[in-house]
PDB file of C-alpha atoms and ligand atoms in Angstrom:
ATOM      1  CA  MET A   1       5.277  20.468 -17.859  1.00 74.00           C
ATOM      2  CA  GLN A   2       2.697  18.216 -18.793  1.00 93.00           C
ATOM      3  CA  ARG A   3       2.265  15.335 -16.218  1.00 97.00           C
ATOM      4  CA  LYS A   4       2.691  11.466 -17.493  1.00 98.00           C
ATOM      5  CA  ALA A   5       2.699   8.892 -14.860  1.00 98.00           C
ATOM      6  CA  LEU A   6       4.404   5.371 -14.789  1.00 99.00           C
ATOM      7  CA  ILE A   7       2.701   2.674 -12.189  1.00 98.00           C
ATOM      8  CA  ILE A   8       4.879   0.015 -11.873  1.00 98.00           C
ATOM      9  CA  GLY A   9       2.631  -2.848 -10.488  1.00 98.00           C
ATOM     10  CA  ALA A  10      -0.316  -1.727 -12.044  1.00 98.00           C
ATOM     11  CA  CYS A  11      -1.795  -5.280 -11.175  1.00 97.00           C
ATOM     12  CA  GLY A  12      -1.300  -5.274  -7.678  1.00 97.00           C
ATOM     13  CA  GLN A  13      -3.727  -3.973  -4.759  1.00 96.00           C
ATOM     14  CA  ILE A  14      -2.924  -0.902  -4.686  1.00 98.00           C
ATOM     15  CA  GLY A  15      -1.531  -0.501  -8.608  1.00 98.00           C
ATOM     16  CA  ILE A  16      -4.980  -1.378 -10.115  1.00 98.00           C
ATOM     17  CA  GLU A  17      -6.895   1.476  -7.791  1.00 98.00           C
ATOM     18  CA  LEU A  18      -4.215   3.474  -8.310  1.00 98.00           C
ATOM     19  CA  THR A  19      -3.919   3.077 -11.932  1.00 98.00           C
ATOM     20  CA  MET A  20      -7.952   3.890 -12.032  1.00 98.00           C
ATOM     21  CA  ALA A  21      -7.924   6.529  -9.914  1.00 98.00           C
ATOM     22  CA  LEU A  22      -4.687   8.533 -11.635  1.00 98.00           C
ATOM     23  CA  ARG A  23      -6.671   7.646 -14.862  1.00 98.00           C
ATOM     24  CA  GLN A  24      -9.614   9.530 -14.137  1.00 98.00           C
ATOM     25  CA  LYS A  25      -7.770  12.676 -12.774  1.00 98.00           C
ATOM     26  CA  LEU A  26      -4.790  12.891 -15.990  1.00 98.00           C
ATOM     27  CA  GLY A  27      -6.216  10.959 -18.643  1.00 98.00           C
ATOM     28  CA  ALA A  28      -6.038   7.788 -19.661  1.00 98.00           C
ATOM     29  CA  GLU A  29      -3.508   7.783 -22.070  1.00 98.00           C
ATOM     30  CA  SER A  30      -1.274  10.104 -19.492  1.00 98.00           C
ATOM     31  CA  VAL A  31      -0.676   7.076 -16.848  1.00 98.00           C
ATOM     32  CA  VAL A  32       0.752   4.205 -18.239  1.00 98.00           C
ATOM     33  CA  ALA A  33       0.245   0.667 -16.206  1.00 98.00           C
ATOM     34  CA  SER A  34       3.301  -1.392 -16.058  1.00 98.00           C
ATOM     35  CA  ASP A  35       3.882  -4.960 -14.453  1.00 98.00           C
ATOM     36  CA  VAL A  36       5.758  -8.620 -15.143  1.00 98.00           C
ATOM     37  CA  LYS A  37       2.228  -9.856 -15.953  1.00 97.00           C
ATOM     38  CA  GLU A  38       1.292 -10.777 -20.023  1.00 97.00           C
ATOM     39  CA  THR A  39      -1.840  -9.335 -19.821  1.00 94.00           C
ATOM     40  CA  CYS A  40      -3.392  -6.339 -17.840  1.00 92.00           C
ATOM     41  CA  PRO A  41      -7.011  -6.556 -15.918  1.00 95.00           C
ATOM     42  CA  PRO A  42      -9.932  -5.168 -17.737  1.00 96.00           C
ATOM     43  CA  ALA A  43     -10.070  -2.691 -14.814  1.00 96.00           C
ATOM     44  CA  ILE A  44      -6.952  -0.880 -16.325  1.00 98.00           C
ATOM     45  CA  ALA A  45      -7.408  -2.065 -19.857  1.00 98.00           C
ATOM     46  CA  ASP A  46      -8.546   1.741 -21.128  1.00 97.00           C
ATOM     47  CA  GLY A  47      -5.124   2.945 -21.231  1.00 98.00           C
ATOM     48  CA  PRO A  48      -1.433   2.210 -21.933  1.00 98.00           C
ATOM     49  CA  TYR A  49       0.019  -1.169 -20.523  1.00 98.00           C
ATOM     50  CA  VAL A  50       3.322  -2.393 -20.325  1.00 98.00           C
ATOM     51  CA  GLN A  51       4.799  -5.555 -19.242  1.00 98.00           C
ATOM     52  CA  LEU A  52       7.817  -5.006 -17.503  1.00 98.00           C
ATOM     53  CA  SER A  53       9.659  -5.818 -14.612  1.00 98.00           C
ATOM     54  CA  VAL A  54      11.310  -3.306 -12.316  1.00 98.00           C
ATOM     55  CA  LEU A  55      14.288  -5.642 -11.707  1.00 98.00           C
ATOM     56  CA  ASP A  56      15.285  -5.001 -15.707  1.00 98.00           C
ATOM     57  CA  PHE A  57      16.938  -1.720 -15.449  1.00 98.00           C
ATOM     58  CA  ASP A  58      17.323  -0.539 -19.331  1.00 98.00           C
ATOM     59  CA  ALA A  59      13.963  -1.817 -19.716  1.00 98.00           C
ATOM     60  CA  LEU A  60      12.980   0.570 -16.932  1.00 98.00           C
ATOM     61  CA  ARG A  61      14.553   3.275 -18.482  1.00 98.00           C
ATOM     62  CA  GLN A  62      13.841   2.620 -22.218  1.00 98.00           C
ATOM     63  CA  VAL A  63       9.954   2.973 -20.743  1.00 98.00           C
ATOM     64  CA  LEU A  64      10.414   6.463 -19.120  1.00 98.00           C
ATOM     65  CA  ILE A  65      12.364   7.575 -22.263  1.00 98.00           C
ATOM     66  CA  THR A  66       9.269   5.962 -24.575  1.00 98.00           C
ATOM     67  CA  TYR A  67       6.878   7.306 -22.482  1.00 98.00           C
ATOM     68  CA  GLN A  68       7.783  11.028 -21.244  1.00 98.00           C
ATOM     69  CA  ILE A  69       7.417  10.249 -18.143  1.00 98.00           C
ATOM     70  CA  THR A  70       7.613  12.552 -15.249  1.00 98.00           C
ATOM     71  CA  GLU A  71       6.191  10.638 -11.792  1.00 98.00           C
ATOM     72  CA  VAL A  72       6.820   7.072 -10.991  1.00 99.00           C
ATOM     73  CA  TYR A  73       4.638   5.053  -8.426  1.00 99.00           C
ATOM     74  CA  ASN A  74       6.872   1.960  -7.531  1.00 98.00           C
ATOM     75  CA  MET A  75       4.326  -0.414  -6.046  1.00 98.00           C
ATOM     76  CA  ALA A  76       6.037  -3.666  -7.190  1.00 98.00           C
ATOM     77  CA  ALA A  77       6.689  -5.553  -3.888  1.00 97.00           C
ATOM     78  CA  LEU A  78       6.930  -8.577  -2.325  1.00 97.00           C
ATOM     79  CA  LEU A  79       4.409  -8.368   0.911  1.00 97.00           C
ATOM     80  CA  SER A  80       5.123  -9.516   4.331  1.00 97.00           C
ATOM     81  CA  ALA A  81       3.177 -13.419   4.220  1.00 97.00           C
ATOM     82  CA  THR A  82       5.095 -13.652   0.863  1.00 97.00           C
ATOM     83  CA  SER A  83       8.586 -12.377   1.658  1.00 98.00           C
ATOM     84  CA  GLU A  84       9.413 -14.326   4.793  1.00 97.00           C
ATOM     85  CA  LYS A  85       8.751 -17.765   2.539  1.00 97.00           C
ATOM     86  CA  ASN A  86      11.261 -16.057  -0.143  1.00 98.00           C
ATOM     87  CA  PRO A  87      13.541 -13.691   1.753  1.00 98.00           C
ATOM     88  CA  ALA A  88      16.092 -13.656  -0.786  1.00 98.00           C
ATOM     89  CA  PHE A  89      13.919 -12.808  -3.654  1.00 98.00           C
ATOM     90  CA  ALA A  90      12.021 -10.361  -1.176  1.00 98.00           C
ATOM     91  CA  TRP A  91      14.690  -8.830  -0.946  1.00 98.00           C
ATOM     92  CA  GLU A  92      15.992  -8.751  -4.275  1.00 98.00           C
ATOM     93  CA  LEU A  93      12.633  -7.053  -5.656  1.00 98.00           C
ATOM     94  CA  ASN A  94      11.905  -4.643  -2.925  1.00 98.00           C
ATOM     95  CA  MET A  95      15.062  -3.346  -2.471  1.00 98.00           C
ATOM     96  CA  ASN A  96      16.490  -3.478  -6.023  1.00 98.00           C
ATOM     97  CA  GLY A  97      13.639  -2.390  -7.361  1.00 98.00           C
ATOM     98  CA  LEU A  98      13.613   0.997  -5.271  1.00 98.00           C
ATOM     99  CA  LEU A  99      17.190   1.281  -6.141  1.00 98.00           C
ATOM    100  CA  HIS A 100      16.503   1.623  -9.764  1.00 98.00           C
ATOM    101  CA  THR A 101      13.659   3.649  -9.529  1.00 98.00           C
ATOM    102  CA  LEU A 102      16.249   5.862  -7.702  1.00 98.00           C
ATOM    103  CA  ASN A 103      18.670   5.875  -9.495  1.00 98.00           C
ATOM    104  CA  LEU A 104      16.809   7.141 -12.439  1.00 98.00           C
ATOM    105  CA  ALA A 105      15.511   9.531 -10.524  1.00 98.00           C
ATOM    106  CA  LYS A 106      19.006  11.079  -9.537  1.00 98.00           C
ATOM    107  CA  GLU A 107      19.615  10.887 -13.314  1.00 98.00           C
ATOM    108  CA  GLY A 108      16.636  13.236 -14.446  1.00 98.00           C
ATOM    109  CA  LEU A 109      14.440  10.627 -16.007  1.00 98.00           C
ATOM    110  CA  ILE A 110      11.822  10.898 -13.096  1.00 98.00           C
ATOM    111  CA  GLN A 111      10.954  14.304 -11.572  1.00 98.00           C
ATOM    112  CA  ARG A 112       8.852  12.620  -8.878  1.00 98.00           C
ATOM    113  CA  LEU A 113       8.813   9.356  -7.390  1.00 98.00           C
ATOM    114  CA  PHE A 114       6.535   7.690  -5.004  1.00 99.00           C
ATOM    115  CA  TRP A 115       7.518   4.512  -2.829  1.00 99.00           C
ATOM    116  CA  PRO A 116       5.400   3.078  -0.472  1.00 98.00           C
ATOM    117  CA  SER A 117       6.878   1.602   2.734  1.00 98.00           C
ATOM    118  CA  SER A 118       4.221   0.109   6.192  1.00 98.00           C
ATOM    119  CA  ILE A 119       3.329  -0.325   9.243  1.00 98.00           C
ATOM    120  CA  ALA A 120       6.255  -3.467   9.439  1.00 98.00           C
ATOM    121  CA  VAL A 121       8.806  -0.966   9.742  1.00 98.00           C
ATOM    122  CA  PHE A 122       7.728  -0.919  13.001  1.00 98.00           C
ATOM    123  CA  GLY A 123       8.779  -3.865  15.468  1.00 98.00           C
ATOM    124  CA  PRO A 124       8.488  -5.922  18.818  1.00 98.00           C
ATOM    125  CA  THR A 125       9.888  -3.071  21.100  1.00 98.00           C
ATOM    126  CA  THR A 126       8.175   0.047  19.388  1.00 98.00           C
ATOM    127  CA  PRO A 127       5.917   1.599  21.318  1.00 98.00           C
ATOM    128  CA  ARG A 128       2.310  -0.360  20.168  1.00 98.00           C
ATOM    129  CA  GLN A 129      -0.309   2.591  21.114  1.00 98.00           C
ATOM    130  CA  ASN A 130       0.053   5.778  18.762  1.00 98.00           C
ATOM    131  CA  THR A 131       3.025   4.465  17.620  1.00 98.00           C
ATOM    132  CA  PRO A 132       5.099   8.168  16.889  1.00 98.00           C
ATOM    133  CA  GLN A 133       6.854   9.053  13.259  1.00 98.00           C
ATOM    134  CA  ASP A 134      10.481   9.043  14.920  1.00 98.00           C
ATOM    135  CA  THR A 135      10.444   5.809  17.781  1.00 98.00           C
ATOM    136  CA  ILE A 136      12.270   2.558  17.995  1.00 98.00           C
ATOM    137  CA  MET A 137      12.227   0.626  14.731  1.00 98.00           C
ATOM    138  CA  ASP A 138      13.516  -2.859  15.078  1.00 98.00           C
ATOM    139  CA  PRO A 139      11.793  -4.951  12.447  1.00 98.00           C
ATOM    140  CA  ASN A 140      11.749  -8.790  12.611  1.00 97.00           C
ATOM    141  CA  SER A 141      10.171  -9.676   9.150  1.00 98.00           C
ATOM    142  CA  VAL A 142      11.881  -9.830   6.282  1.00 98.00           C
ATOM    143  CA  TYR A 143       9.079  -7.638   4.495  1.00 98.00           C
ATOM    144  CA  GLY A 144       9.681  -4.776   7.281  1.00 98.00           C
ATOM    145  CA  ILE A 145      13.426  -4.891   7.039  1.00 98.00           C
ATOM    146  CA  SER A 146      13.410  -4.288   3.588  1.00 98.00           C
ATOM    147  CA  LYS A 147      10.977  -1.236   4.144  1.00 98.00           C
ATOM    148  CA  LEU A 148      12.603   0.070   7.205  1.00 98.00           C
ATOM    149  CA  ALA A 149      16.179  -0.060   4.517  1.00 98.00           C
ATOM    150  CA  GLY A 150      14.137   1.534   1.539  1.00 98.00           C
ATOM    151  CA  GLU A 151      12.910   4.440   3.660  1.00 98.00           C
ATOM    152  CA  ARG A 152      16.605   5.169   4.886  1.00 98.00           C
ATOM    153  CA  TRP A 153      18.062   4.754   0.922  1.00 98.00           C
ATOM    154  CA  CYS A 154      14.899   7.363  -0.018  1.00 99.00           C
ATOM    155  CA  GLU A 155      15.955  10.252   2.522  1.00 98.00           C
ATOM    156  CA  TYR A 156      19.591   9.287   1.427  1.00 98.00           C
ATOM    157  CA  TYR A 157      18.487  10.335  -1.918  1.00 98.00           C
ATOM    158  CA  ALA A 158      16.528  13.131  -1.014  1.00 98.00           C
ATOM    159  CA  GLN A 159      19.560  14.646   1.095  1.00 98.00           C
ATOM    160  CA  LYS A 160      22.495  13.624  -1.442  1.00 98.00           C
ATOM    161  CA  HIS A 161      21.209  13.198  -4.715  1.00 98.00           C
ATOM    162  CA  GLN A 162      18.182  16.528  -4.713  1.00 98.00           C
ATOM    163  CA  VAL A 163      15.722  13.336  -5.755  1.00 98.00           C
ATOM    164  CA  ASP A 164      11.937  14.386  -4.769  1.00 98.00           C
ATOM    165  CA  VAL A 165      10.753  10.672  -3.297  1.00 98.00           C
ATOM    166  CA  ARG A 166       7.678  10.635  -1.237  1.00 98.00           C
ATOM    167  CA  SER A 167       6.644   7.696   0.994  1.00 99.00           C
ATOM    168  CA  LEU A 168       3.747   6.681   3.324  1.00 99.00           C
ATOM    169  CA  ARG A 169       3.872   3.877   5.887  1.00 98.00           C
ATOM    170  CA  TYR A 170       0.312   2.038   4.518  1.00 98.00           C
ATOM    171  CA  PRO A 171      -1.706   0.392   7.516  1.00 98.00           C
ATOM    172  CA  GLY A 172      -3.409  -2.728   6.157  1.00 98.00           C
ATOM    173  CA  LEU A 173      -5.035  -1.540   3.102  1.00 98.00           C
ATOM    174  CA  ILE A 174      -8.785  -2.823   2.841  1.00 98.00           C
ATOM    175  CA  GLY A 175     -10.682  -2.220  -0.996  1.00 97.00           C
ATOM    176  CA  TYR A 176     -13.055  -3.859  -3.261  1.00 97.00           C
ATOM    177  CA  ARG A 177     -12.170  -3.651  -6.536  1.00 95.00           C
ATOM    178  CA  SER A 178      -8.862  -5.863  -6.238  1.00 92.00           C
ATOM    179  CA  ALA A 179      -7.433  -8.458  -4.323  1.00 90.00           C
ATOM    180  CA  PRO A 180      -4.875  -8.373  -1.925  1.00 90.00           C
ATOM    181  CA  GLY A 181      -2.310 -11.212  -2.242  1.00 90.00           C
ATOM    182  CA  GLY A 182       0.441 -12.341   0.247  1.00 94.00           C
ATOM    183  CA  GLY A 183       0.267  -9.925   3.189  1.00 96.00           C
ATOM    184  CA  THR A 184      -0.667 -10.368   6.794  1.00 97.00           C
ATOM    185  CA  THR A 185      -3.365  -7.938   6.786  1.00 97.00           C
ATOM    186  CA  ASP A 186      -5.125  -9.741   4.383  1.00 97.00           C
ATOM    187  CA  TYR A 187      -7.813 -11.242   6.145  1.00 98.00           C
ATOM    188  CA  ALA A 188      -9.653  -7.900   6.504  1.00 98.00           C
ATOM    189  CA  VAL A 189     -10.816  -8.255   2.639  1.00 98.00           C
ATOM    190  CA  ASP A 190     -10.971 -11.565   2.434  1.00 97.00           C
ATOM    191  CA  ILE A 191     -13.588 -12.221   5.512  1.00 98.00           C
ATOM    192  CA  PHE A 192     -16.251  -9.740   4.016  1.00 98.00           C
ATOM    193  CA  TYR A 193     -16.471 -12.165   0.435  1.00 97.00           C
ATOM    194  CA  LYS A 194     -16.541 -14.941   2.816  1.00 97.00           C
ATOM    195  CA  ALA A 195     -19.151 -13.413   5.323  1.00 98.00           C
ATOM    196  CA  ILE A 196     -21.191 -12.756   1.890  1.00 97.00           C
ATOM    197  CA  GLU A 197     -20.872 -15.688   0.379  1.00 96.00           C
ATOM    198  CA  THR A 198     -21.255 -18.604   3.185  1.00 97.00           C
ATOM    199  CA  GLY A 199     -21.328 -16.591   6.255  1.00 98.00           C
ATOM    200  CA  GLN A 200     -18.217 -17.863   8.311  1.00 98.00           C
ATOM    201  CA  TYR A 201     -14.733 -17.049   7.763  1.00 98.00           C
ATOM    202  CA  GLU A 202     -11.847 -19.157   9.543  1.00 98.00           C
ATOM    203  CA  CYS A 203      -9.380 -16.096  10.613  1.00 98.00           C
ATOM    204  CA  PHE A 204      -5.774 -16.839  10.628  1.00 98.00           C
ATOM    205  CA  LEU A 205      -5.249 -13.933  13.023  1.00 98.00           C
ATOM    206  CA  GLY A 206      -6.449 -14.707  16.667  1.00 98.00           C
ATOM    207  CA  PRO A 207      -9.349 -12.667  17.982  1.00 98.00           C
ATOM    208  CA  ASN A 208      -7.556 -10.267  19.786  1.00 98.00           C
ATOM    209  CA  THR A 209      -4.687  -8.925  17.284  1.00 98.00           C
ATOM    210  CA  MET A 210      -5.510  -5.168  16.866  1.00 98.00           C
ATOM    211  CA  LEU A 211      -3.936  -3.777  13.557  1.00 98.00           C
ATOM    212  CA  PRO A 212      -4.131  -0.263  12.061  1.00 98.00           C
ATOM    213  CA  MET A 213      -6.076  -0.587   8.708  1.00 98.00           C
ATOM    214  CA  MET A 214      -7.227   2.189   6.064  1.00 98.00           C
ATOM    215  CA  MET A 215     -10.066   1.989   3.515  1.00 98.00           C
ATOM    216  CA  MET A 216      -8.505   1.841   0.208  1.00 98.00           C
ATOM    217  CA  GLU A 217      -9.871   5.023  -0.903  1.00 98.00           C
ATOM    218  CA  ASP A 218      -8.220   7.103   1.547  1.00 98.00           C
ATOM    219  CA  ALA A 219      -4.900   5.820   0.704  1.00 98.00           C
ATOM    220  CA  ILE A 220      -5.382   6.270  -2.275  1.00 98.00           C
ATOM    221  CA  ARG A 221      -6.041   9.898  -1.693  1.00 98.00           C
ATOM    222  CA  ALA A 222      -3.117  10.080   0.912  1.00 98.00           C
ATOM    223  CA  THR A 223      -1.074   8.453  -2.281  1.00 98.00           C
ATOM    224  CA  ILE A 224      -1.915  11.445  -4.877  1.00 98.00           C
ATOM    225  CA  ASP A 225      -2.345  14.358  -2.127  1.00 98.00           C
ATOM    226  CA  ILE A 226       1.786  13.658  -1.169  1.00 98.00           C
ATOM    227  CA  THR A 227       2.735  13.305  -4.581  1.00 98.00           C
ATOM    228  CA  GLU A 228       0.864  16.422  -5.576  1.00 98.00           C
ATOM    229  CA  ALA A 229       2.040  17.930  -2.525  1.00 98.00           C
ATOM    230  CA  PRO A 230       4.528  21.308  -3.343  1.00 98.00           C
ATOM    231  CA  ALA A 231       7.884  19.935  -2.342  1.00 98.00           C
ATOM    232  CA  GLU A 232       8.656  22.423   0.428  1.00 98.00           C
ATOM    233  CA  GLN A 233       5.330  20.851   2.480  1.00 98.00           C
ATOM    234  CA  ILE A 234       7.114  17.026   2.069  1.00 98.00           C
ATOM    235  CA  LYS A 235       9.412  17.481   5.268  1.00 98.00           C
ATOM    236  CA  ILE A 236      10.164  14.251   5.889  1.00 98.00           C
ATOM    237  CA  ARG A 237      11.721  12.152   2.996  1.00 98.00           C
ATOM    238  CA  SER A 238      12.258   8.787   5.024  1.00 98.00           C
ATOM    239  CA  SER A 239       8.114   8.028   5.098  1.00 99.00           C
ATOM    240  CA  TYR A 240       5.473   9.675   6.958  1.00 99.00           C
ATOM    241  CA  ASN A 241       3.196   7.608   9.516  1.00 98.00           C
ATOM    242  CA  LEU A 242      -0.620   7.559   7.839  1.00 98.00           C
ATOM    243  CA  ALA A 243      -3.627   5.830  10.078  1.00 98.00           C
ATOM    244  CA  GLY A 244      -7.014   5.214   9.137  1.00 98.00           C
ATOM    245  CA  CYS A 245      -8.834   2.799  11.776  1.00 98.00           C
ATOM    246  CA  SER A 246      -7.842   0.125  14.179  1.00 98.00           C
ATOM    247  CA  PHE A 247      -9.492  -2.814  14.552  1.00 98.00           C
ATOM    248  CA  THR A 248      -9.286  -6.210  15.986  1.00 98.00           C
ATOM    249  CA  PRO A 249     -10.557  -9.589  13.993  1.00 98.00           C
ATOM    250  CA  ALA A 250     -13.315  -9.955  16.457  1.00 98.00           C
ATOM    251  CA  GLU A 251     -14.286  -6.756  16.415  1.00 98.00           C
ATOM    252  CA  LEU A 252     -14.409  -6.808  12.826  1.00 98.00           C
ATOM    253  CA  ALA A 253     -16.987  -9.253  13.006  1.00 98.00           C
ATOM    254  CA  GLU A 254     -18.996  -7.723  15.586  1.00 98.00           C
ATOM    255  CA  HIS A 255     -19.215  -4.857  12.896  1.00 98.00           C
ATOM    256  CA  ILE A 256     -19.999  -7.336   9.999  1.00 98.00           C
ATOM    257  CA  ARG A 257     -22.792  -8.649  12.402  1.00 98.00           C
ATOM    258  CA  LEU A 258     -24.468  -5.578  11.838  1.00 98.00           C
ATOM    259  CA  TYR A 259     -25.451  -6.357   8.720  1.00 98.00           C
ATOM    260  CA  ILE A 260     -25.089 -10.602   8.746  1.00 98.00           C
ATOM    261  CA  PRO A 261     -26.285 -11.409  11.782  1.00 98.00           C
ATOM    262  CA  ALA A 262     -25.519 -14.646  12.073  1.00 98.00           C
ATOM    263  CA  PHE A 263     -22.398 -14.547  10.722  1.00 98.00           C
ATOM    264  CA  GLU A 264     -19.643 -16.994  12.263  1.00 98.00           C
ATOM    265  CA  MET A 265     -15.995 -16.548  13.049  1.00 98.00           C
ATOM    266  CA  THR A 266     -13.616 -18.682  13.991  1.00 98.00           C
ATOM    267  CA  TYR A 267      -9.696 -18.480  14.593  1.00 98.00           C
ATOM    268  CA  ALA A 268      -6.816 -20.809  13.368  1.00 98.00           C
ATOM    269  CA  PRO A 269      -3.469 -18.651  13.731  1.00 98.00           C
ATOM    270  CA  ASP A 270      -0.433 -19.690  11.935  1.00 98.00           C
ATOM    271  CA  PHE A 271       2.819 -18.106  11.038  1.00 97.00           C
ATOM    272  CA  ARG A 272       1.258 -14.721  10.074  1.00 98.00           C
ATOM    273  CA  GLN A 273       0.198 -13.970  13.967  1.00 98.00           C
ATOM    274  CA  SER A 274       3.840 -13.180  14.959  1.00 97.00           C
ATOM    275  CA  LEU A 275       4.300 -10.874  11.936  1.00 98.00           C
ATOM    276  CA  ALA A 276       0.936  -9.038  13.093  1.00 98.00           C
ATOM    277  CA  ASP A 277       2.258  -8.825  17.175  1.00 98.00           C
ATOM    278  CA  SER A 278       5.171  -7.742  16.347  1.00 98.00           C
ATOM    279  CA  TRP A 279       3.192  -4.179  14.674  1.00 98.00           C
ATOM    280  CA  PRO A 280       1.250  -1.773  16.199  1.00 98.00           C
ATOM    281  CA  ASP A 281      -1.729  -1.194  17.548  1.00 98.00           C
ATOM    282  CA  SER A 282      -2.897   2.284  15.810  1.00 98.00           C
ATOM    283  CA  ILE A 283      -0.226   5.180  14.807  1.00 98.00           C
ATOM    284  CA  ASP A 284       0.087   8.490  15.036  1.00 98.00           C
ATOM    285  CA  ASP A 285      -0.135  10.947  11.601  1.00 98.00           C
ATOM    286  CA  GLN A 286       0.070  13.992  13.240  1.00 98.00           C
ATOM    287  CA  ARG A 287       2.968  15.359  10.939  1.00 98.00           C
ATOM    288  CA  ALA A 288       1.383  14.351   7.502  1.00 98.00           C
ATOM    289  CA  ARG A 289      -1.930  15.976   8.967  1.00 98.00           C
ATOM    290  CA  GLN A 290       0.097  19.357   9.389  1.00 98.00           C
ATOM    291  CA  ASP A 291       2.804  19.194   6.926  1.00 98.00           C
ATOM    292  CA  TRP A 292       0.134  18.370   3.737  1.00 98.00           C
ATOM    293  CA  GLY A 293      -3.186  18.343   5.183  1.00 98.00           C
ATOM    294  CA  TRP A 294      -4.113  14.489   5.370  1.00 98.00           C
ATOM    295  CA  SER A 295      -7.539  13.626   7.076  1.00 98.00           C
ATOM    296  CA  HIS A 296      -8.800  10.195   6.976  1.00 98.00           C
ATOM    297  CA  ALA A 297     -12.546   9.863   5.798  1.00 98.00           C
ATOM    298  CA  PHE A 298     -13.518   6.304   6.857  1.00 98.00           C
ATOM    299  CA  ASP A 299     -13.758   4.562  10.220  1.00 98.00           C
ATOM    300  CA  THR A 300     -14.208   0.886  10.902  1.00 98.00           C
ATOM    301  CA  ALA A 301     -18.203   1.425  10.642  1.00 98.00           C
ATOM    302  CA  ALA A 302     -18.101   3.339   7.263  1.00 98.00           C
ATOM    303  CA  LEU A 303     -15.094   0.896   6.217  1.00 98.00           C
ATOM    304  CA  THR A 304     -17.592  -1.974   6.826  1.00 98.00           C
ATOM    305  CA  LYS A 305     -20.614  -0.221   5.169  1.00 98.00           C
ATOM    306  CA  LYS A 306     -18.658   0.411   2.015  1.00 98.00           C
ATOM    307  CA  MET A 307     -17.420  -3.409   1.807  1.00 98.00           C
ATOM    308  CA  ILE A 308     -20.453  -5.047   3.062  1.00 98.00           C
ATOM    309  CA  GLU A 309     -22.417  -2.792  -0.079  1.00 98.00           C
ATOM    310  CA  GLU A 310     -20.006  -2.764  -2.901  1.00 98.00           C
ATOM    311  CA  ILE A 311     -18.915  -6.618  -2.324  1.00 97.00           C
ATOM    312  CA  GLY A 312     -22.206  -8.067  -2.186  1.00 94.00           C
ATOM    313  CA  LEU A 313     -23.276  -5.922  -5.275  1.00 94.00           C
ATOM    314  CA  LYS A 314     -19.934  -7.648  -6.802  1.00 92.00           C
ATOM    315  CA  ILE A 315     -21.095 -11.011  -5.783  1.00 90.00           C
ATOM    316  CA  ASN A 316     -24.864 -10.226  -6.757  1.00 88.00           C
ATOM    317  CA  ALA A 317     -23.504  -9.068 -10.678  1.00 88.00           C
ATOM    318  CA  THR A 318     -21.894 -12.302 -11.012  1.00 86.00           C
ATOM    319  CA  ASN A 319     -24.122 -14.810 -10.118  1.00 87.00           C
ATOM    320  CA  ALA A 320     -26.876 -13.410 -12.217  1.00 85.00           C
ATOM    321  CA  LYS A 321     -24.187 -14.189 -15.372  1.00 75.00           C
TER     322      LYS A 321
HETATM  323  N1  LIG B 401      -0.593  -5.135   4.384  1.00 91.19           N
HETATM  324  C1  LIG B 401       1.105  -5.307   4.684  1.00 91.19           C
HETATM  325  C2  LIG B 401       1.097  -6.862   4.977  1.00 91.19           C
HETATM  326  O1  LIG B 401      -0.127  -6.914   5.339  1.00 91.19           O
HETATM  327  C3  LIG B 401       1.707  -4.597   5.558  1.00 91.19           C
HETATM  328  O2  LIG B 401       2.423  -3.637   4.715  1.00 91.19           O
HETATM  329  O3  LIG B 401       2.319  -7.484   4.114  1.00 91.19           O
END
């Protein structure tokens, strides 16, 4: 069967990059981008775009039929910081959005479904270093609660209804093509823009807050690899642990100083600190490595180099206009 992909939430931080990567692979016409936004960003204007809310079940169903979609990437979600501000809507979007796609897969309208989970499924009493795949999960954030419940739904639909759903627990994702929004790990993207433009950054997390992070290129490759892997290799149907590198804001600042020696960092922790404090320092992703051959490419040094180079080019191009 010819692959035809639908990306839900295609205008978001991951959605934009995933749309670009899948279009490289499958051809622009074979990847339908969709989002609640009326117009799509220029980066993904080279192929089909549909204005769509994942909460509108009938409209979503119609898009699947009209475009003869075979695989869906359901990336629409409220992230951790925004979810704390609007718990009711976070629950509605993160849960009903997922259930809509699971039910449409159960109906046979989606052959393969990708849905992202997060390191936010872990909580304050989870082992913090090298957090295992199977461990205590006691999320204390609205976002984390929705992701953990979502993981249970994925496994339930896989077991009870043979839905082919695949999922990853993303760490904080760091990229230069798209902007993050509403997350606790967003500082690690903003810091590069501020470092290059002003030489200073005020961080909303404290200096020693260690978190698992990953270069966007790695996350996109993991997403495509897990979705393309033969079904029998996907032995975990809740969600796989996934790891890239781990660093604290102070460590990231040190890496940036290799390129911008005078870079100054100050700290003003806000409500996001307690979210970060409840998440792991580092993740054990052995199962992903064993089951479907995952390995990361970017460590903190390589991530910093790439971000400095690419954002530098972007800022120069804007200033030259
Ligand atoms: N990066 C996300 C956030 O900070 C966690 O999955 O909300």
